[in-house]
PDB file of C-alpha atoms in Angstrom:
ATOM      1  CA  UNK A   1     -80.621  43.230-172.304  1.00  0.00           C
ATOM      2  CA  UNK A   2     -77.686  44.579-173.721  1.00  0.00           C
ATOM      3  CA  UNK A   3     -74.209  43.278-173.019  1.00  0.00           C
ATOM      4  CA  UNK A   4     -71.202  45.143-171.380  1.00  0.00           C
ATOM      5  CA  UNK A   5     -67.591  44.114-171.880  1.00  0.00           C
ATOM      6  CA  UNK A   6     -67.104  46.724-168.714  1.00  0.00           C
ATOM      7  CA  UNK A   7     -67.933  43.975-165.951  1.00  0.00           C
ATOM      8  CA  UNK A   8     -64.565  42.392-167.275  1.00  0.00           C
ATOM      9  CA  UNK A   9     -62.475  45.564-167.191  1.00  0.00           C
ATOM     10  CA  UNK A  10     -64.074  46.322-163.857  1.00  0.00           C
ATOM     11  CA  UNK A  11     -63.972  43.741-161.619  1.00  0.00           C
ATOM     12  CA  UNK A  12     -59.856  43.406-161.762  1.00  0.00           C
ATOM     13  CA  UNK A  13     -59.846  46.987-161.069  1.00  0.00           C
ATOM     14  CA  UNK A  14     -61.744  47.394-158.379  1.00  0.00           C
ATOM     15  CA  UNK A  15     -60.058  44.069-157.115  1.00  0.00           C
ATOM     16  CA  UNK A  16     -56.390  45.707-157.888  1.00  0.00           C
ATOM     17  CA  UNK A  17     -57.450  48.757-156.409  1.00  0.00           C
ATOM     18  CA  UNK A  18     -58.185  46.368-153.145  1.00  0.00           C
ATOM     19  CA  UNK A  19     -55.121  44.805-153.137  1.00  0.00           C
ATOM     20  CA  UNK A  20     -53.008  47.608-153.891  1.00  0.00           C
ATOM     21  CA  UNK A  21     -54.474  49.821-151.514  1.00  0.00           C
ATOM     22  CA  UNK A  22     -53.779  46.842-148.218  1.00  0.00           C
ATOM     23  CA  UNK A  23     -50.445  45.346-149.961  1.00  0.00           C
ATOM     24  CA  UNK A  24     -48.623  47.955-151.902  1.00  0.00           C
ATOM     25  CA  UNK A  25     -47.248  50.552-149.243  1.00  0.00           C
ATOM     26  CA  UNK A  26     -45.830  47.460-146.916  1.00  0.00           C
ATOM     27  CA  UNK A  27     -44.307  46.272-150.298  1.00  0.00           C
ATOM     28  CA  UNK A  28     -42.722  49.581-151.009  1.00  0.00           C
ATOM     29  CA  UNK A  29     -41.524  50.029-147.519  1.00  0.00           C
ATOM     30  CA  UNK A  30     -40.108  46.825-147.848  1.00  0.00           C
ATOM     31  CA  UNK A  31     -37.807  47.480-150.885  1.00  0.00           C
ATOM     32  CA  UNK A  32     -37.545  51.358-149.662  1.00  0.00           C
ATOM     33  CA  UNK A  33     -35.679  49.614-146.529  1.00  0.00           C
ATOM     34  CA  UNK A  34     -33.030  47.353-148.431  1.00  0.00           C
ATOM     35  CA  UNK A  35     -33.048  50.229-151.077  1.00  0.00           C
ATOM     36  CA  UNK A  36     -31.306  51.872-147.425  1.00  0.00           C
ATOM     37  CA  UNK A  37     -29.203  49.404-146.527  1.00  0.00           C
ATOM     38  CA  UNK A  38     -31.542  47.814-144.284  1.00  0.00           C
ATOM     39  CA  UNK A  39     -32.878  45.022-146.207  1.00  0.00           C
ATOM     40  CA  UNK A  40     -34.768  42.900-143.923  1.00  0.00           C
ATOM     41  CA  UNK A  41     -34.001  39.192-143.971  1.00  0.00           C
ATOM     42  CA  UNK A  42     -36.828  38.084-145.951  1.00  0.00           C
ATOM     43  CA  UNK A  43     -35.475  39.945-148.820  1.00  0.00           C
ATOM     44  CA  UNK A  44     -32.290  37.263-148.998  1.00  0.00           C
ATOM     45  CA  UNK A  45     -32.309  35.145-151.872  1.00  0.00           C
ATOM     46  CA  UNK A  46     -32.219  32.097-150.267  1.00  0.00           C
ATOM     47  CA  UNK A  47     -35.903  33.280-148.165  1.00  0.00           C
ATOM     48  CA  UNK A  48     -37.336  34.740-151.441  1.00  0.00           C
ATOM     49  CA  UNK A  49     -36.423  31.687-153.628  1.00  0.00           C
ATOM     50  CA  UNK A  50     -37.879  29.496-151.030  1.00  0.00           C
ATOM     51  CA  UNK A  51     -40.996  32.279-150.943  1.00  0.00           C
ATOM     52  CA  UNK A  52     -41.709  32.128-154.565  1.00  0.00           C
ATOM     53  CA  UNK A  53     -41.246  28.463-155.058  1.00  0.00           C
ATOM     54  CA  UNK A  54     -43.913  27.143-153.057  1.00  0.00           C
ATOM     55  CA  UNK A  55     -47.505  27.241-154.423  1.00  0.00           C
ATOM     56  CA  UNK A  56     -48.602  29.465-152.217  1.00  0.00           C
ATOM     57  CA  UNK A  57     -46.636  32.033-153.087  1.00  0.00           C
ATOM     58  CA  UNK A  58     -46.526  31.886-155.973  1.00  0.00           C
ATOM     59  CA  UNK A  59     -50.298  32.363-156.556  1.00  0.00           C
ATOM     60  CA  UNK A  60     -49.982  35.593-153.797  1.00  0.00           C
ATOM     61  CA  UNK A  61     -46.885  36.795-155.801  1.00  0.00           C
ATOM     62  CA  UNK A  62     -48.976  36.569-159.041  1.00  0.00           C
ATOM     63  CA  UNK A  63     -52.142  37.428-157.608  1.00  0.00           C
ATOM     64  CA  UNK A  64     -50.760  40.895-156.125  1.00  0.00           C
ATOM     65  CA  UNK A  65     -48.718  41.628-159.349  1.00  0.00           C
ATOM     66  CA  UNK A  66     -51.049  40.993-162.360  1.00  0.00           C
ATOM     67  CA  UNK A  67     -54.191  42.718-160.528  1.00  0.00           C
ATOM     68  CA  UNK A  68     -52.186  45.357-159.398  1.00  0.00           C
ATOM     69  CA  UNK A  69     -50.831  45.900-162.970  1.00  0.00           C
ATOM     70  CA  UNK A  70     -54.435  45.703-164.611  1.00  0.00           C
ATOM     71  CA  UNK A  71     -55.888  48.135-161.720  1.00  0.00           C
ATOM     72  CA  UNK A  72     -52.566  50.485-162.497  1.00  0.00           C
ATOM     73  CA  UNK A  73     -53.565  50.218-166.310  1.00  0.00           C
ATOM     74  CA  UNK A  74     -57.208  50.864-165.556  1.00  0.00           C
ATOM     75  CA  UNK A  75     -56.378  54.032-163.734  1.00  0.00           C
ATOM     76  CA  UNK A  76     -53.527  55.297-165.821  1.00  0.00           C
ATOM     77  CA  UNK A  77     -56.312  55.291-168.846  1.00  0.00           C
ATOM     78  CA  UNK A  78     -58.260  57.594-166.994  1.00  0.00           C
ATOM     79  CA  UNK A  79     -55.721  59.843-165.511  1.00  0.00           C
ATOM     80  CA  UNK A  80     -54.414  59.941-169.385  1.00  0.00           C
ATOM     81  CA  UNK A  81     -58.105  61.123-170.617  1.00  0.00           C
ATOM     82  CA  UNK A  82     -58.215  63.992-167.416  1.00  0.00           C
ATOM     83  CA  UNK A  83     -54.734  65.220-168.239  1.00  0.00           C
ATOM     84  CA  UNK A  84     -56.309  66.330-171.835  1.00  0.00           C
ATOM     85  CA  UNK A  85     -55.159  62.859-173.406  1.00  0.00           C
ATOM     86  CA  UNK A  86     -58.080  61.844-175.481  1.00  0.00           C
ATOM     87  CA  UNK A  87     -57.157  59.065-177.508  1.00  0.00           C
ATOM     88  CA  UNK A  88     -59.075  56.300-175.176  1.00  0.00           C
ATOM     89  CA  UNK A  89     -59.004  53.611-177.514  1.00  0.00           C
ATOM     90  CA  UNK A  90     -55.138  53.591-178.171  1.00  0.00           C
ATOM     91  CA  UNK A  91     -54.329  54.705-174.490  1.00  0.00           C
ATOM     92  CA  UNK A  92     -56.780  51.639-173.282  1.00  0.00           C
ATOM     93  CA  UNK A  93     -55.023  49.438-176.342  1.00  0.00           C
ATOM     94  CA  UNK A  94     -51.326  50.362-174.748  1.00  0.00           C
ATOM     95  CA  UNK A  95     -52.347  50.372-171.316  1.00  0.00           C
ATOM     96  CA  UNK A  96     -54.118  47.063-171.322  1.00  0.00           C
ATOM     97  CA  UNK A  97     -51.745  45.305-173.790  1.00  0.00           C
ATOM     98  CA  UNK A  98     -49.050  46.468-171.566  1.00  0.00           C
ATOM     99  CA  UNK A  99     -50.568  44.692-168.247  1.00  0.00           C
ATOM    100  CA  UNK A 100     -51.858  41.209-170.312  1.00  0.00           C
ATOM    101  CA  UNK A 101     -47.674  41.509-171.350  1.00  0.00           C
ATOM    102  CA  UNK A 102     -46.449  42.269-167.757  1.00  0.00           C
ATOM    103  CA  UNK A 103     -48.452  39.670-166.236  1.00  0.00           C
ATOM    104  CA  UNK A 104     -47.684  36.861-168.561  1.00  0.00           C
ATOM    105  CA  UNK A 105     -44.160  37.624-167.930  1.00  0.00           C
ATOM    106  CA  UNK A 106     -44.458  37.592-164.009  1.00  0.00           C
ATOM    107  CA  UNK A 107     -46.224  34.053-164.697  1.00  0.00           C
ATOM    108  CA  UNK A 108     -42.938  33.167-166.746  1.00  0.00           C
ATOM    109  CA  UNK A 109     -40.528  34.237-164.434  1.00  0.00           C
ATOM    110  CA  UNK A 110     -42.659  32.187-161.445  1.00  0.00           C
ATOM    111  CA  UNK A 111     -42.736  29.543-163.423  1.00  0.00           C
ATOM    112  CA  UNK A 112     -38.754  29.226-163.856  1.00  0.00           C
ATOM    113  CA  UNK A 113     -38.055  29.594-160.164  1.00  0.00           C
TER     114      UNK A 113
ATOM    115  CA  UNK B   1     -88.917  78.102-181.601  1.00  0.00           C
ATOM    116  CA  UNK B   2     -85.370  77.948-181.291  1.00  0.00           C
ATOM    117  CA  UNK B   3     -83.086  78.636-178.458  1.00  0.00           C
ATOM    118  CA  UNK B   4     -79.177  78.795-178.237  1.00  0.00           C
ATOM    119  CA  UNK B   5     -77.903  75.186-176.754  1.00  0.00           C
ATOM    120  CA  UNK B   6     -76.176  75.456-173.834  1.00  0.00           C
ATOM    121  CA  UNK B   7     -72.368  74.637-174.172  1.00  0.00           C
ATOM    122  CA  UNK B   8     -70.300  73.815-170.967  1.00  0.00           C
ATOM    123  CA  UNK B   9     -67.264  75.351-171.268  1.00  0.00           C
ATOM    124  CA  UNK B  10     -64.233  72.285-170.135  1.00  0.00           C
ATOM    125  CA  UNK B  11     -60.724  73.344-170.936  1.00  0.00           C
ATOM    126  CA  UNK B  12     -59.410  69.423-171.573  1.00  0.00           C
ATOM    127  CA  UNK B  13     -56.338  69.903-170.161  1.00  0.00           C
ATOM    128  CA  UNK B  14     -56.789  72.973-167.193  1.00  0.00           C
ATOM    129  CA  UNK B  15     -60.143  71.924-165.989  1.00  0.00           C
ATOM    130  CA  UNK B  16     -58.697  70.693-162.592  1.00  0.00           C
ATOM    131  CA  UNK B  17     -57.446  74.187-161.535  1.00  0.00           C
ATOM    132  CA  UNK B  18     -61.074  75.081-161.468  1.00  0.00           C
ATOM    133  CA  UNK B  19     -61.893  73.801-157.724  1.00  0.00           C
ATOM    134  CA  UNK B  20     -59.848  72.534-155.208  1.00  0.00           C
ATOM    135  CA  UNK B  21     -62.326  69.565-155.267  1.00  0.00           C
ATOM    136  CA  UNK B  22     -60.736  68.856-158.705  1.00  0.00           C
ATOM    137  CA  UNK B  23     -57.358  68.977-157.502  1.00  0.00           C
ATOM    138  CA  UNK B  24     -57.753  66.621-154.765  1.00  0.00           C
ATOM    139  CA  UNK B  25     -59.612  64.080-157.307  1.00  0.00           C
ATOM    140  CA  UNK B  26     -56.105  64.623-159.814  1.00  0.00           C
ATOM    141  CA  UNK B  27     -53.434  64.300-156.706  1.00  0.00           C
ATOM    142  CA  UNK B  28     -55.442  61.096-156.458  1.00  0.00           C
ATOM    143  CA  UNK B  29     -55.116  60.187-160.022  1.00  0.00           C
ATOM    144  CA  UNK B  30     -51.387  60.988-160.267  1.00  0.00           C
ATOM    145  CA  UNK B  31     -50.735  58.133-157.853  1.00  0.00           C
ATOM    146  CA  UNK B  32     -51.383  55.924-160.674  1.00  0.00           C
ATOM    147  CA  UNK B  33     -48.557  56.641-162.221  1.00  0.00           C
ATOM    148  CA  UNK B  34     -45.766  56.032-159.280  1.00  0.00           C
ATOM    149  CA  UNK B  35     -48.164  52.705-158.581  1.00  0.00           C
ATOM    150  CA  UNK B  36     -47.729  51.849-162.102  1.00  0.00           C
ATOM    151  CA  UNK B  37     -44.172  52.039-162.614  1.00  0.00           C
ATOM    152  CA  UNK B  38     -43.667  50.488-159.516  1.00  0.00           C
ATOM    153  CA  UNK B  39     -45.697  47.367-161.093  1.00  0.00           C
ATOM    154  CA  UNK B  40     -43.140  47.148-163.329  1.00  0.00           C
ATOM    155  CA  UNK B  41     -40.119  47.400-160.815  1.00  0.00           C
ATOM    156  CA  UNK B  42     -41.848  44.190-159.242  1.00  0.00           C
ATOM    157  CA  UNK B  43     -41.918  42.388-162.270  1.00  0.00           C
ATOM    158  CA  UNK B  44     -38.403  42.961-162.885  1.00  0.00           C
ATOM    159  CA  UNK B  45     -37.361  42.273-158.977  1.00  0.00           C
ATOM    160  CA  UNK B  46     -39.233  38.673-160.334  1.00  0.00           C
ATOM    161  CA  UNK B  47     -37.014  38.150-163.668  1.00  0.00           C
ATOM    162  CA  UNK B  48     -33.747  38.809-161.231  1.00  0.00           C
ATOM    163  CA  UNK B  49     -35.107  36.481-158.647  1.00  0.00           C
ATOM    164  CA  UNK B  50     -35.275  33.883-161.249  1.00  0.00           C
ATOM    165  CA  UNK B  51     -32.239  34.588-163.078  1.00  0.00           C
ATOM    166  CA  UNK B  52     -30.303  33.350-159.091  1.00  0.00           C
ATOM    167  CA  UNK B  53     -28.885  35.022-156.613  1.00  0.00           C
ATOM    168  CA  UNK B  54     -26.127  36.890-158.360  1.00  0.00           C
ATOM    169  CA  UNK B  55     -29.067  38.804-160.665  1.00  0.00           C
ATOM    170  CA  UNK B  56     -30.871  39.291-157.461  1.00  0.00           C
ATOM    171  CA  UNK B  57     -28.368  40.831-155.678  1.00  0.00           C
ATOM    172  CA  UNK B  58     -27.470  42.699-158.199  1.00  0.00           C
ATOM    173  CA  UNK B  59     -30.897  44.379-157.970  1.00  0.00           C
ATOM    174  CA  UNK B  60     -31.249  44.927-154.865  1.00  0.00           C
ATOM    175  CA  UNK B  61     -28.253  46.673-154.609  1.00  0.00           C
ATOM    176  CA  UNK B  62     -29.492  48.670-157.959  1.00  0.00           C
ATOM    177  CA  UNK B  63     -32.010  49.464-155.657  1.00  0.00           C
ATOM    178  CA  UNK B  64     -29.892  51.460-153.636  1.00  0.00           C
ATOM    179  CA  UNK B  65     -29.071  54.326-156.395  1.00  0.00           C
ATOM    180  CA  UNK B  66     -30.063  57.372-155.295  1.00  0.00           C
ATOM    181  CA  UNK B  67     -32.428  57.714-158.219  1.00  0.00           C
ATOM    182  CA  UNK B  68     -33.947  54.758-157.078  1.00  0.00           C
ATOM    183  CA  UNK B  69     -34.494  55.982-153.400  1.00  0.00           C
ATOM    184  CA  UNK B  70     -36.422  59.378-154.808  1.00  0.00           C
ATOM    185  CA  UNK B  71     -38.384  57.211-156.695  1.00  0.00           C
ATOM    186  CA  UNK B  72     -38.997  54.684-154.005  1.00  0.00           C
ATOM    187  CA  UNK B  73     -39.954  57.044-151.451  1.00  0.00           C
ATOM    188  CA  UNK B  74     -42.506  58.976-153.879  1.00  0.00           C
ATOM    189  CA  UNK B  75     -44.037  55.150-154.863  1.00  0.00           C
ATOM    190  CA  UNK B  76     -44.499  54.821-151.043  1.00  0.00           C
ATOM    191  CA  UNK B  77     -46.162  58.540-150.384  1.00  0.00           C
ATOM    192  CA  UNK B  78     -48.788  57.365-153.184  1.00  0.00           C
ATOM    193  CA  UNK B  79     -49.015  54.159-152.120  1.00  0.00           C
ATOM    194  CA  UNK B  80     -50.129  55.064-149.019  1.00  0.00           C
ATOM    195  CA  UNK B  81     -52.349  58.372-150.268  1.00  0.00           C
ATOM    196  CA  UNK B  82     -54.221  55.683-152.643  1.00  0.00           C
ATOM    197  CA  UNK B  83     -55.014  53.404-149.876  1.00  0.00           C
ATOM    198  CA  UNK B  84     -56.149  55.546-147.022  1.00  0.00           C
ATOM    199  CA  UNK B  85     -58.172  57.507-149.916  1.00  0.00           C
ATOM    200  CA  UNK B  86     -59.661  54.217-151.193  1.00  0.00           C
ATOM    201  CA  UNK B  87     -60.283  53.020-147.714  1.00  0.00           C
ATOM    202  CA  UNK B  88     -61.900  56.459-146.715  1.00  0.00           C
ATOM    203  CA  UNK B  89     -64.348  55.751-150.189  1.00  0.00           C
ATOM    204  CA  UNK B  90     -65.753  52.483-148.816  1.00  0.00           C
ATOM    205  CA  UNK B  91     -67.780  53.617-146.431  1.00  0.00           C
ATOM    206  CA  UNK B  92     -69.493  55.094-149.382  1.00  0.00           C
ATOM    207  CA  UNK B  93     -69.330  52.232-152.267  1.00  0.00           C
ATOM    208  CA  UNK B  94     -70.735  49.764-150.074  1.00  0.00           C
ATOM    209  CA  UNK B  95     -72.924  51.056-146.795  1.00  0.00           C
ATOM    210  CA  UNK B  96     -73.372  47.987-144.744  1.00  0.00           C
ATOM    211  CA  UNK B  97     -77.122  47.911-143.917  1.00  0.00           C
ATOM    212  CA  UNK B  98     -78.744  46.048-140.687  1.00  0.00           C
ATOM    213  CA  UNK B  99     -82.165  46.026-139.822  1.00  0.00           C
ATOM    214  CA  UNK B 100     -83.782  49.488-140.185  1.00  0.00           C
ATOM    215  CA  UNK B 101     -80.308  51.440-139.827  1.00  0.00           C
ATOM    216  CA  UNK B 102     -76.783  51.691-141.287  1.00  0.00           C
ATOM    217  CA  UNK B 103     -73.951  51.085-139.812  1.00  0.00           C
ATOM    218  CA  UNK B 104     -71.887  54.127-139.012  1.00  0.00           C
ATOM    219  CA  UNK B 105     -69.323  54.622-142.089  1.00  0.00           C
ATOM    220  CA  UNK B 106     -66.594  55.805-139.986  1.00  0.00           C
ATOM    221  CA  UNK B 107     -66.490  51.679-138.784  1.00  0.00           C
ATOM    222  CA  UNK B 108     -66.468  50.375-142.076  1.00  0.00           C
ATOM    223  CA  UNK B 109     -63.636  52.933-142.876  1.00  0.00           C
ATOM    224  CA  UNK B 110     -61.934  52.153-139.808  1.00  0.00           C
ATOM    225  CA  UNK B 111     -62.695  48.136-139.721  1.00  0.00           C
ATOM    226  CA  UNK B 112     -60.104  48.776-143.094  1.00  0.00           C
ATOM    227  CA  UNK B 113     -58.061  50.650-141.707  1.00  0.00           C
ATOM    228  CA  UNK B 114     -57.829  48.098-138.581  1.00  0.00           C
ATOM    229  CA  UNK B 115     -57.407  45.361-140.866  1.00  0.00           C
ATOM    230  CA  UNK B 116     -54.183  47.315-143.281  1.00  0.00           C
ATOM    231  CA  UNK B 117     -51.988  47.815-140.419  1.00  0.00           C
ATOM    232  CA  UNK B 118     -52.614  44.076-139.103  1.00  0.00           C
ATOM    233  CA  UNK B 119     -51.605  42.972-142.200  1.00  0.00           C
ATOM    234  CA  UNK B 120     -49.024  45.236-142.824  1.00  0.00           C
ATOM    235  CA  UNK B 121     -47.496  44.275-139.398  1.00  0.00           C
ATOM    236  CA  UNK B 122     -47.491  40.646-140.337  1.00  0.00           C
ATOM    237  CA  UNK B 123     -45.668  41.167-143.534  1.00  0.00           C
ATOM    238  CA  UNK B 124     -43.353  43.173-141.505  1.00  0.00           C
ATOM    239  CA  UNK B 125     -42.339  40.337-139.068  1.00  0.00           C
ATOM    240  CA  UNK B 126     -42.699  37.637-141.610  1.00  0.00           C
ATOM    241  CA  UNK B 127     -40.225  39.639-143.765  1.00  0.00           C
ATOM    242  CA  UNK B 128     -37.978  39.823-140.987  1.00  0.00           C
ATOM    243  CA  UNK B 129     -37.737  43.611-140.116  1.00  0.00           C
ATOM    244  CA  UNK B 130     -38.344  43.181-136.371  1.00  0.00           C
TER     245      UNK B 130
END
């Protein structure tokens, strides 16, 4: 039977897609509402350093960010090809490169906190 | 015997005006891109946070430009337009069979939509906001 490399593209995107679809607008609302003035407590630094120190959250933080940025990259590809773009294999190239790059960095910046 | 192949006529870059069914799938896809770039706000909200507190104030109160709110609020209309479209496709990527029948698709649709505002409501109150 022949192999696929898709099943390895696919399963962080549909997973992304997932957690974008339950985590992402509370997120935005979130930042939307200090971007306002009305940043809730739990945006403080002392809360969000205490947040993203523990283990816990740090695996949600990076889980949410790095799936989210490989289902973004996944979907940006093909909304590049339907816009008339159709270099795939250097839009995939940039696109995925890009999200292996952002998520090594959010697994970085955890790791300093 | 030869016959003239058929060729399918698919402007690359208009093809979307053709149906309304075409522009719904594109407003869909265009999401991406506000979903994207705010990705890449979070990981930089994550490089302040762990520069200390001055850096992280500083961005939040970056956040406040009025630049930033457009942006912000158009991140949160997709946001929201990608899940409740998402949500409204599972019913169809993965029909829940039992027994001889299906379940109804409109309760798998609605057991996620059940389960996105309990979560979202405990983010809310574990963030503070009420």
């Amino acid at each position: 039977m022949a192999k696929s490399h898709k099943p390895v593209v696919w399963f962080p995107f549909a997973a992304g897609g997932t957690v974008i679809a339950f985590c992402m607008p509370v997120i935005v609302l979130l930042t939307l509402l200090a971007a306002l003035g009305h940043a809730p407590a739990g945006l403080d630094y002392q809360n969000m350093h205490v947040f993203a120190r523990s283990g816990l959250g740090k695996l949600i933080i990076f889980g949410v960010v790095a799936l989210s940025l490989w289902s973004s990259a996944h979907r940006l590809r093909c909304t590049c090809y339907d816009f008339g773009l159709r270099a795939d294999t250097l839009v995939a190239t940039v696109l995925y490169a890009a999200a292996i790059f952002g998520s090594i960095a959010a697994a970085v910046f955890l790791a300093r906190i | 015997m030869s016959r003239k192949p058929l060729v399918r006529e698919c402007p690359p870059t208009t093809w979307y005006f053709r149906q309304p069914r075409y522009m719904r799938y594109m407003s869909r896809e265009i999401t991406s891109i506000f979903v994207g770039a705010y990705c890449v706000l979070l990981v930089v909200g994550l490089q302040r946070l762990a520069d200390g507190p001055t850096a992280w104030e500083g961005f939040l109160l970056a956040l406040q430009s009025p630049a930033s709110i457009v942006f912000q609020i158009l991140a949160f209309v997709a946001a929201v337009y990608h899940a409740a479209t998402w949500f409204n496709a599972t019913q169809k990527a993965m029909p829940l069979q039992i027994g001889e029948g299906f379940v109804p698709g409109n309760l798998i649709s609605g057991a996620h939509y059940a389960a996105w505002a309990v979560l979202s409501l405990i983010v809310l109150i574990l963030a503070g906001v009420f």
